[in-house]
């Protein structure tokens, strides 16, 4: 009986698991196994922000910050739909939010994390253990930081497959590996700026081209300021709806290819989508302008 | 020779610490202590040298004790005994007891905190007269396992300690042993060297590019001299021994200490850094009973509050926290002549975890240890 009591007593307390196997890592915080807790009437979270919209997989680098209700003593941070969260003790108020505790953490994602959008949750807790409603922060797990640019559309995948990113702007210009610029030349005879073509969205490279595998295959169409013969050329980003398609040229021997698409405008995440390419996509595709399946559409003002 | 096998540790993982690269596995076989002991006696003089080879943190060899002594009278119970060198610290009842005579695998937490490593360099005078036992010692004040100074004494003054006790024979081969110990000494808070003005870059937006708003000037600071601080402790130890027909010897033992700024092993006490005294309180209570000539068993509970005034700020609230360590140990042992096989289960409670409210709480650290011990 005594042994039974001791064994039961050993179940008390929190885990000593350092949480290294967890998809989310927060150094210095207490790992909390199990699903993210449901609210039980605890303090609310006033704001929850990160420095970037994307978290580079494998880096423990991204700072997240929350402002909590005055009754908060700690915060629980975790990934939506993923077991394992972290307990962070609340810190002093920020200068601009006196009387309201803050919670700050440096987060990272396990190297095995799949690229793509995810949701970070934060719930404040009070001294009686009541848990507040979780605040959600949409983020994107990136294999690499997105390139700089005013408007960046990215396609990232992890296989040998040769995929192509197609981006169609609101005026019909389409950038893909066969025509890497959305800018369309005006009809012959129309006076034009010889550097105007630099203002279009440019494909940065052809990932896994002809099944020659890149280390971490990706493609981006980028609108950014470029330098022409007469100086800097500002990007021309037409207002309206953009269409992003993924064309599967070849699976290069793989059974399929999981991919995700992300769109950043001035560093902020605008849209993201995830999908899988199959052999059917290879057969049915023309692999020219207009080819591929639509991954997402988004609108620019 | 003692070889320990931690056959199960709740805090063991097949992983390495990413910061240090040290393995997090705590389940394994280690040579806990391999003693080599030499003693010499001639007339009133004696000398002792005890060496220890172990693999607790990789292969290592160390001196456990090395001292010379003089006693009067030459034979029998000493009225006066003087020893100098590296000694087991003569404070309380359990610290000066050599590890090979202890029933439990580890010392209680409060003694590991106050006197880490059990040994220190100094001089000790002790003796007995009738029922009275006494000792007075001057020690460096930095035990060999001191977490900061590693046995090197940073202050010129000595820690003074003493114990007054009694050893009273009782009927039926029983005994009552008790004593009060005290220690007073000086610790050192290490100073800091002066610094020059520096520019610090904090990549606020984490873009890897230096922006002028991310540059801060850190003004230089004059050096801070080291400061000494006072520390002391008071200890009470009581033990009652008995002998039961058919079972054998048994003992119940209590030892408790109240201390100030004396933790040098578990939660280092630095009152200068904390801007207040750090008050510690710990005790242990254990029972060990022989079961015939070949077996014994025991239980022990020990509790240590490393900082009775600990508090922290959680959000906008200052809360008191408890830096309390508790261990409930169950031990069973088999012995044959000088050989012992000990199995011990330790249920540990510590303040290293955090619960959902952010308060310190137990991080699982229970373990089962098997010790094989042979003395030649």
XYZ file of C-alpha atoms in Angstrom, chain A residues 2-3 6-7 9-18 20 30 32 51-52 61-63 70 72-74 76 87 89-93 99-101 125-129 131, chain B residues 8 10-11 13 15-19 24 203-207 209 299 312-317 319 328 330 345 347 352-359 361-364 366 368:
84
model
C 2.813 2.364 0.881
C 4.502 1.680 -2.434
C 4.559 6.596 -3.350
C 4.009 5.690 -6.979
C 2.735 10.659 -5.365
C 5.325 10.500 -8.115
C 2.645 11.644 -10.530
C 2.433 15.029 -8.788
C 4.078 18.171 -10.097
C 4.999 19.218 -13.578
C 6.996 17.219 -16.032
C 10.732 17.408 -16.061
C 10.566 16.970 -19.817
C 12.623 19.823 -21.297
C 13.027 19.270 -26.900
C 8.203 25.464 -18.381
C 3.451 21.731 -20.417
C 8.003 40.851 -34.713
C 7.554 39.044 -38.028
C 14.705 33.717 -32.726
C 11.204 35.115 -33.083
C 10.015 37.436 -30.310
C -4.094 43.067 -14.595
C -2.608 37.746 -14.971
C 0.305 35.955 -13.318
C 1.474 33.846 -16.244
C 0.494 29.622 -21.632
C 4.289 28.404 -19.329
C 5.751 33.966 -16.021
C 4.184 37.383 -16.627
C 6.534 40.331 -16.670
C 6.152 43.959 -15.652
C 3.881 46.293 -17.633
C -0.967 48.396 -14.817
C -1.180 45.602 -17.358
C 1.285 42.717 -17.120
C -3.712 32.669 -16.195
C -4.365 34.213 -12.810
C -3.109 33.295 -9.351
C -5.965 30.863 -8.799
C -5.162 28.891 -11.919
C -7.221 30.317 -17.663
C 15.101 4.633 -12.989
C 11.939 10.376 -13.643
C 14.100 13.209 -14.928
C 15.839 11.726 -21.255
C 18.730 13.746 -25.260
C 21.514 16.232 -24.770
C 21.351 19.723 -23.386
C 21.541 21.989 -26.450
C 23.384 24.615 -24.447
C 20.243 14.474 -20.028
C 18.255 43.749 -33.800
C 14.752 44.858 -32.799
C 13.113 43.988 -36.106
C 15.395 40.995 -36.595
C 16.234 41.857 -40.165
C 20.625 44.969 -40.765
C 12.705 5.618 5.789
C 9.010 37.320 -7.248
C 7.010 39.638 -9.433
C 4.393 38.011 -11.623
C 2.856 40.653 -13.813
C 1.932 43.495 -11.498
C 1.736 41.304 -8.407
C 3.967 36.950 -4.654
C 10.968 11.021 1.050
C 12.692 4.433 1.398
C 13.594 5.036 -3.769
C 10.460 10.772 -4.006
C 12.215 23.924 -10.383
C 8.937 23.613 -12.302
C 6.162 26.117 -13.021
C 2.484 25.410 -12.795
C -0.214 27.064 -14.866
C -0.298 30.049 -12.509
C 3.412 30.644 -12.972
C 4.201 29.561 -9.425
C 6.241 23.731 -8.360
C 7.688 20.281 -8.412
C 9.516 19.174 -11.493
C 9.538 15.421 -11.476
C 12.057 10.734 -8.449
C 15.485 4.460 -7.770
